[in-house]
Coordinates of C-alpha atoms and ligand atoms in Angstrom, one line a residue:
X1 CA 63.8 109.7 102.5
X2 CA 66.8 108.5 103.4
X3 CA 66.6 108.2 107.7
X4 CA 69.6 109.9 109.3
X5 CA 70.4 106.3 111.6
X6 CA 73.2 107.3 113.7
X7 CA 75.7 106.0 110.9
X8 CA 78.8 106.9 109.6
X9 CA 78.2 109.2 107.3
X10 CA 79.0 108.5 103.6
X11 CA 81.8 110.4 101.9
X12 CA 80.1 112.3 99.3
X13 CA 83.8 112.0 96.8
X14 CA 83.5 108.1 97.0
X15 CA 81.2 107.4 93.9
X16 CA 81.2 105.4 91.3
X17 CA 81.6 108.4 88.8
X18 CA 85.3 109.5 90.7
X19 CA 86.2 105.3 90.8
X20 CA 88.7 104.7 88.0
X21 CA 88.5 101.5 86.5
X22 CA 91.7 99.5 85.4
X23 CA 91.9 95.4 85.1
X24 CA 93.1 95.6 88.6
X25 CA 89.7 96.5 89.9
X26 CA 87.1 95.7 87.3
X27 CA 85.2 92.6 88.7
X28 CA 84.8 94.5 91.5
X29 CA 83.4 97.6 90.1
X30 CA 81.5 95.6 88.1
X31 CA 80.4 93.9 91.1
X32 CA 79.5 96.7 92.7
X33 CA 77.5 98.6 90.7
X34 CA 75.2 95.4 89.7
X35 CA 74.9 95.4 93.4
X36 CA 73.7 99.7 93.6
X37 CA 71.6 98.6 90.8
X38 CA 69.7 95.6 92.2
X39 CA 70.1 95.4 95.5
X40 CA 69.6 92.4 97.2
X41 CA 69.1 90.6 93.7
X42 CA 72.3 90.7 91.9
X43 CA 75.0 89.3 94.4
X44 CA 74.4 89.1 98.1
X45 CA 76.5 88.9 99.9
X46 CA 79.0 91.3 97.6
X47 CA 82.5 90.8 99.2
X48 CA 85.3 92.8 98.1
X49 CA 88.8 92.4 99.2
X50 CA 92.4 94.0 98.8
X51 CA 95.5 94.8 100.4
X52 CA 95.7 98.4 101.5
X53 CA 94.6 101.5 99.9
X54 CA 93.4 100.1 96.9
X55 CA 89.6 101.2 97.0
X56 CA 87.6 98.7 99.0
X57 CA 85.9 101.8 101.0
X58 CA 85.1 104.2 97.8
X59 CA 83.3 101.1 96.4
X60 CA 81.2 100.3 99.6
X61 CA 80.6 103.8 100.0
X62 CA 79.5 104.2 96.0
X63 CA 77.6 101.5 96.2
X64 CA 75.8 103.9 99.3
X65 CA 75.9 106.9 97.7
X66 CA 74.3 105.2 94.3
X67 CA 71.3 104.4 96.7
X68 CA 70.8 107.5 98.3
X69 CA 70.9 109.6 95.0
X70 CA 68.0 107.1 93.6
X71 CA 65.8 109.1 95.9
X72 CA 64.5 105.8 97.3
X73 CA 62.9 105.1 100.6
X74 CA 65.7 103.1 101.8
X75 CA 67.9 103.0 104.8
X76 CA 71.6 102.7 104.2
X77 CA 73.3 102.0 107.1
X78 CA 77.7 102.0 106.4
X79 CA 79.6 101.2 109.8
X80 CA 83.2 98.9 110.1
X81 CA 83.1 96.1 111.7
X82 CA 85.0 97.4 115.0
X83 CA 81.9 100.2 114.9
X84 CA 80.1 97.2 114.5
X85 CA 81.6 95.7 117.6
X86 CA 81.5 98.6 120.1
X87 CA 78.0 99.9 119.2
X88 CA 77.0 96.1 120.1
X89 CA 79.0 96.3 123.3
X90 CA 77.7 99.9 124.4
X91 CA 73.8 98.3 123.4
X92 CA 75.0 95.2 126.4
X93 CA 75.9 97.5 128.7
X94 CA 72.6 99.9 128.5
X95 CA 70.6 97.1 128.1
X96 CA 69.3 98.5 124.5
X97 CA 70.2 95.1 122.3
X98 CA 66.7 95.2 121.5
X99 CA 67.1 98.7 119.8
X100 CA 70.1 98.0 118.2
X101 CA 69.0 95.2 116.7
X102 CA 65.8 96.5 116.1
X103 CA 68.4 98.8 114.2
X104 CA 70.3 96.6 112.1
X105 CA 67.4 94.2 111.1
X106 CA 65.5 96.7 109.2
X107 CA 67.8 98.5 107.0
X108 CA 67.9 98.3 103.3
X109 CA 71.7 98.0 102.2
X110 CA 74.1 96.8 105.2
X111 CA 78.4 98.0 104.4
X112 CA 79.9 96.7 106.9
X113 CA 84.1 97.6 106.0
X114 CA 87.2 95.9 107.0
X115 CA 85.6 92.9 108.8
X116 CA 89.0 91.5 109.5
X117 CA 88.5 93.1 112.4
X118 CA 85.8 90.9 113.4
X119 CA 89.1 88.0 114.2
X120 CA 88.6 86.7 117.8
X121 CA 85.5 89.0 118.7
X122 CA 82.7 86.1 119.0
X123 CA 79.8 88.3 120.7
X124 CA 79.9 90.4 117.6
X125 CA 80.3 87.7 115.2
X126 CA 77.1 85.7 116.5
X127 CA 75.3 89.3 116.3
X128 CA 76.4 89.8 113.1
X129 CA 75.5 85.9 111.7
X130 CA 71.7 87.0 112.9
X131 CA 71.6 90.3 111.3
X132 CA 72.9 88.6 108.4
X133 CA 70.3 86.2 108.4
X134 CA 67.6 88.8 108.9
X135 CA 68.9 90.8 106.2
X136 CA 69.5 88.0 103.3
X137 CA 66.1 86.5 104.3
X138 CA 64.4 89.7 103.4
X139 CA 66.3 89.9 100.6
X140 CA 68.4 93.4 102.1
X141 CA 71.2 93.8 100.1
X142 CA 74.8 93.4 102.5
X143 CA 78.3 94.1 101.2
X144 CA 81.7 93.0 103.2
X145 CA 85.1 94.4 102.6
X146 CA 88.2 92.9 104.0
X147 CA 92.1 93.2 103.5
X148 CA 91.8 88.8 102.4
X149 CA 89.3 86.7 101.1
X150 CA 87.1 85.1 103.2
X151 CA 89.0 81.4 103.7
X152 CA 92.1 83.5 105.1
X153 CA 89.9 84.8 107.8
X154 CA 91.1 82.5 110.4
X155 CA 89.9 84.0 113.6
X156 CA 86.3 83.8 112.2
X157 CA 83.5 81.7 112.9
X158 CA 82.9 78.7 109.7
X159 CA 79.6 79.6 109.5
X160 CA 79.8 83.4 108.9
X161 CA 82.9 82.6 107.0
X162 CA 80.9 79.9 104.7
X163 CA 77.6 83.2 104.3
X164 CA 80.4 85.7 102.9
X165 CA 80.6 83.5 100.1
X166 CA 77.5 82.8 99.2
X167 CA 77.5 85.9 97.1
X168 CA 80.2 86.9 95.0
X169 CA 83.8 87.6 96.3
X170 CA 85.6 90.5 94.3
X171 CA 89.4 90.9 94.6
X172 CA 91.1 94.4 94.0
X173 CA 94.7 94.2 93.0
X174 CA 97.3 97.0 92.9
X175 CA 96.9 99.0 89.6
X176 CA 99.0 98.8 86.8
X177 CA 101.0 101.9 85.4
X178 CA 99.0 102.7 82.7
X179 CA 96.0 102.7 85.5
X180 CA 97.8 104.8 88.0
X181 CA 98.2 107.4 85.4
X182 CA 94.6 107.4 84.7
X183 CA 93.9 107.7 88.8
X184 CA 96.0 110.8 89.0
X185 CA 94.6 112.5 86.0
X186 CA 91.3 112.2 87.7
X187 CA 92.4 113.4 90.7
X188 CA 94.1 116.8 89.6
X189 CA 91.3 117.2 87.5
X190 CA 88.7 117.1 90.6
X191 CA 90.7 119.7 92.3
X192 CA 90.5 121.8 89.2
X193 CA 94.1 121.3 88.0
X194 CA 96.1 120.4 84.9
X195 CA 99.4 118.4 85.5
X196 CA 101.4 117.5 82.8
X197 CA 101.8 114.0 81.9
X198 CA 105.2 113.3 82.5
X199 CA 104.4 114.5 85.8
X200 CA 101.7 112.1 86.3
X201 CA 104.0 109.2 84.9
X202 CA 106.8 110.2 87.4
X203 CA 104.6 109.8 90.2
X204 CA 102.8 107.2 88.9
X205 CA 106.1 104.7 88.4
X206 CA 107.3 105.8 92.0
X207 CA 104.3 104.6 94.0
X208 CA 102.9 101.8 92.8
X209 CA 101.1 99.7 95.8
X210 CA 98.8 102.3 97.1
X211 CA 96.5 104.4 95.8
X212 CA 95.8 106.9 98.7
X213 CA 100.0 107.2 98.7
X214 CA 99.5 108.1 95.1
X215 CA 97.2 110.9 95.8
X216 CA 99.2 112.0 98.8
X217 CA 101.8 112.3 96.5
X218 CA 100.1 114.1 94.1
X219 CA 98.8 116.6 96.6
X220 CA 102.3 116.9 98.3
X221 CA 103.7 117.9 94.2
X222 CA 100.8 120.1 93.7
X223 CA 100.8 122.1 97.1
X224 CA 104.8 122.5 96.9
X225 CA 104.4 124.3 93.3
X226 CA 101.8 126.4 94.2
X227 CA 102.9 127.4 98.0
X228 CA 106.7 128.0 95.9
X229 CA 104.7 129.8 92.3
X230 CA 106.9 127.1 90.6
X231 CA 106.5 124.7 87.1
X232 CA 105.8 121.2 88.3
X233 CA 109.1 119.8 86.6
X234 CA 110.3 116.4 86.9
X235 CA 113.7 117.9 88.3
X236 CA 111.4 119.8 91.2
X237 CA 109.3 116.5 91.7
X238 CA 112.1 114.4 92.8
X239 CA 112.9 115.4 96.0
X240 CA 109.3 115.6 97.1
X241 CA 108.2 112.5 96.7
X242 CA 107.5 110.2 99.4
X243 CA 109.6 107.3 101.1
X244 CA 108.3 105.0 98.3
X245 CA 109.9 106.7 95.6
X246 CA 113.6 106.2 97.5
X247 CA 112.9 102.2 98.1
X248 CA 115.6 99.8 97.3
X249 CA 114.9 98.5 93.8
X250 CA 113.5 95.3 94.1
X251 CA 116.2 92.6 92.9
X252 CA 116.3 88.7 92.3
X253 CA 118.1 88.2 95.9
X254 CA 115.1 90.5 97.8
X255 CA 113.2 87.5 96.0
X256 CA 114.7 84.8 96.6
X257 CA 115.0 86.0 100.7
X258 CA 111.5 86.7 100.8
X259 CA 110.3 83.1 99.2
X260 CA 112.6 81.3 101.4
X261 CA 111.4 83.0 104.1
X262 CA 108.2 82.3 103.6
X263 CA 108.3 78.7 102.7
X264 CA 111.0 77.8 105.8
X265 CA 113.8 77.7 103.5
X266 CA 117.4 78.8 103.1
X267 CA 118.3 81.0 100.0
X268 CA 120.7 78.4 98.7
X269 CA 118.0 75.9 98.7
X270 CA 116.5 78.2 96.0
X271 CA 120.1 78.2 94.6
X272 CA 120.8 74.4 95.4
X273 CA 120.3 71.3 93.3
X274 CA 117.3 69.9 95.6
X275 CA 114.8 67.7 93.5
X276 CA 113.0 67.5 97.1
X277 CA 109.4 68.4 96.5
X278 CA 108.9 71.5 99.1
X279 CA 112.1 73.4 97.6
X280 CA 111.7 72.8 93.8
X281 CA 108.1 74.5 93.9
X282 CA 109.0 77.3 95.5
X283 CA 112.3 77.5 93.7
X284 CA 109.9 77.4 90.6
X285 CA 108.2 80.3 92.6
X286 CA 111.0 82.5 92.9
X287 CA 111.4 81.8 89.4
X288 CA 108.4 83.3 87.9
X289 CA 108.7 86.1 90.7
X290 CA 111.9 87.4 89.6
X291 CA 110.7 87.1 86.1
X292 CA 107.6 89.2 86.3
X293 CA 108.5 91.8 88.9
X294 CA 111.8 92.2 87.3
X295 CA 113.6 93.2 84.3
X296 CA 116.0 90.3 84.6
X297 CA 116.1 88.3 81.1
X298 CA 115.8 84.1 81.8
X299 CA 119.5 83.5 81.5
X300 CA 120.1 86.2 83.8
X301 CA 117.7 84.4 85.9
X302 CA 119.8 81.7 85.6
X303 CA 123.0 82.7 86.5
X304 CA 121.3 83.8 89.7
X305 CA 119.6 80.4 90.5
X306 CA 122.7 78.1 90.6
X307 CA 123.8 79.0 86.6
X308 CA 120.5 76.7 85.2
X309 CA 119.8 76.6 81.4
X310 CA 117.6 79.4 80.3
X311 CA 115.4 76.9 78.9
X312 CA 115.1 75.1 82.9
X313 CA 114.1 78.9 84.1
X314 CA 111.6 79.5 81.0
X315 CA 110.3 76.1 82.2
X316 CA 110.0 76.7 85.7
X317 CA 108.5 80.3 84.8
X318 CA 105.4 78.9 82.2
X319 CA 104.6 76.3 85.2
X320 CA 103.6 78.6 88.2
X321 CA 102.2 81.0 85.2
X322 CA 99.8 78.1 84.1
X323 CA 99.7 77.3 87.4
X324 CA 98.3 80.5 88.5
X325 CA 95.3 80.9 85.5
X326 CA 93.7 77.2 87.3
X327 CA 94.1 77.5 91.1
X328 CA 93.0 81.3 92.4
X329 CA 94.3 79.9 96.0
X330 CA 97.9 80.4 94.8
X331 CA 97.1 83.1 93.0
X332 CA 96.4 84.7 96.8
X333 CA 99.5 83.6 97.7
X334 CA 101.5 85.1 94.9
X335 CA 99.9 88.2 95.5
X336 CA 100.8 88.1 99.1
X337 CA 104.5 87.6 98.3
X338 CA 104.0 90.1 95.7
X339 CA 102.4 92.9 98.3
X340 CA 105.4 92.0 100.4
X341 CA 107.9 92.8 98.7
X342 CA 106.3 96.0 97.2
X343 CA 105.7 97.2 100.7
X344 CA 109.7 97.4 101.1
X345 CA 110.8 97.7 97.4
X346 CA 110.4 99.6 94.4
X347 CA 109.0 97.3 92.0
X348 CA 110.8 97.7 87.8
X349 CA 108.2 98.8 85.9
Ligands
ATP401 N1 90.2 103.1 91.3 C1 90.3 104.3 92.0 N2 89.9 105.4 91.4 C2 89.9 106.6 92.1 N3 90.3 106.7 93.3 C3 90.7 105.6 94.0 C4 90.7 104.3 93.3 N4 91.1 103.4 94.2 C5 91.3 104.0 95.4 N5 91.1 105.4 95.2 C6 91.3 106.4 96.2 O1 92.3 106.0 97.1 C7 92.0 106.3 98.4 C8 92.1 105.1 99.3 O2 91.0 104.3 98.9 P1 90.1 103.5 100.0 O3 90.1 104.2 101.3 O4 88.8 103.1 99.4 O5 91.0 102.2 100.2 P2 90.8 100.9 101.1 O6 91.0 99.8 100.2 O7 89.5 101.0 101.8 O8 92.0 101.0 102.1 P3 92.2 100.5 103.6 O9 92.6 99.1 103.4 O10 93.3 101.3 104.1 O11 90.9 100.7 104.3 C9 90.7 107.0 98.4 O12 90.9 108.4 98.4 C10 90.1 106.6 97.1 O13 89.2 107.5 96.6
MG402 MG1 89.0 101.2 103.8

């Protein structure tokens, strides 16, 4: 049997079954399940990272409830890494280390969630570099989430930093439309409930970052009909959804202001004629960002970017895109800019 640890408990919803799979997330469900399924064989350390909302905790917590449901002696312990932190602190201060060591050495499966957290706290992080040691010794499965990947953890120590990746590190992105459909059809259909498709589609195109702001939406539309006895109808939908829904649209000058920002330039540099190194590549940046997060054609582009050829902004666009397939560090960095700007802007579809 499973031993009752004082742990968190597992949310019994987060499971692999309820996890909707999209190209966004599909190394990392993949991941994950070849972990449930051979623990401490297939990947260990399994780290899986994303921006906010997009899953990281149903997969640790599937990955949980996969082992409990095998009937298995085994102990599954899921904390965060600030849990982590305090229940090391508290064990100091009683003078119980021992136990809580004692504790963490001899579990099974290890989830340790959002262990960004860990940044600056150096007690905890030389705790957990033993218990990970322990653990990947005896072969114990362990599994890390984080909002970044490991090399963009800078407050942490090179040596549990270097550990994280000796496994396998899984990235969840932001789901695509057709995927956000598919995410809301399964979540009406847990709570029993048909929605029309152009409803979900609505919904689906408003939010687009987040998938717990997608449910909340969803469960917002669904409790408004039913509290009113009304049709879900687009016309009905609109004012109800959340701030998301009313963003800005995202436009070529949001993009420009946010690359320049981010690179220590001026928007006119963007603009500008500069051959200088530092401003052409992230001109070339802004370039493919305004083509792939908007509907703008490349001599539209062009107008925008100091009236170049189409031909100079297809160029510029195809670079970064090639770019992007060898080197996954900039791919990090485009996704960045990218979460950025959907955080304050409604992304074209
Ligand atoms: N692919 C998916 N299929 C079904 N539900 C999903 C999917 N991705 C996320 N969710 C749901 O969205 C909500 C948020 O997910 P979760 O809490 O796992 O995100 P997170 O990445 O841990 O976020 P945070 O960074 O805030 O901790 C949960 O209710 C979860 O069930
Ligand atoms: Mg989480």
């Amino acid at each position: 049997m499973i031993q009752p640890h004082d742990t968190l408990p597992l949310n019994r919803d987060y499971t692999f079954d309820m996890f909707v799979r999209g190209k966004n997330n599909h190394l990392a469900y993949a991941a994950s399940m070849a972990v449930a399924e051979a623990p401490g064989k297939a990947y260990n350390p399994l780290f899986i990272y994303g921006s906010v909302g997009l899953g990281k905790t149903h997969l640790l917590q599937a990955i949980g409830n996969f082992m409990v449901a095998s009937g298995l002696p085994k102990t599954v312990v899921y904390t965060t890494s600030e849990r982590f932190a305090i229940e090391l602190i508290t064990a100091i201060r009683n003078n119980t280390t021992p136990a809580f060591r004692e504790k963490y050495r001899r579990i099974d499966l290890l989830l340790i969630d959002d262990v960004q957290f860990l940044e600056g706290k150096e007690a905890t992080q030389e705790e957990l570099f033993h218990t990970f040691n322990e653990l990947y010794g005896s072969e114990k499965q362990i599994v890390l989430s984080s909002d970044r990947p490991p090399e963009k953890l800078s407050g942490l120590q090179d040596r549990l930093v270097s550990r994280f990746r000796w496994g396998l590190v899984a990235d969840i992105q932001p789901p695509d439309l057709e995927t956000r459909i598919a995410i809301l059809r399964e979540k009406a259909s847990n709570r029993g409930i048909h929605v029309d498709d152009d409803i979900l589609e609505l919904i689906a195109r408003r939010i687009s970052s987040n998938v717990r702001a997608l449910e909340g939406a969803l469960i917002k539309a669904i409790a408004h009909s039913e509290l009113q006895g009304a049709r879900l109808t687009p016309q009905n939908i609109e004012g109800m959804l959340p701030e998301e829904g009313k963003r800005e649209k995202l436009t070529i000058a949001h993009i420009k202001d946010e690359v320049a920002m981010r690179y220590h330039l001026k928007r006119h540099d963007l603009e500008g004629a500069s051959r200088k190194k530092e401003i052409s590549q992230a001109r070339h940046m802004a370039i493919y960002l305004a083509r792939n997060m908007t509907n703008n054609s490349f001599p539209a582009i062009g107008k925008q970017f100091g009236n170049r050829d189409h031909t100079t902004i297809m160029h510029s666009y195809m670079k970064v895109k090639t770019l992007l397939e060898e080197t996954p560090l900039l791919q990090a960095e485009v996704n960045e800019i990218k979460e950025g700007l959907r955080a304050r802007f409604q992304e074209n579809p």
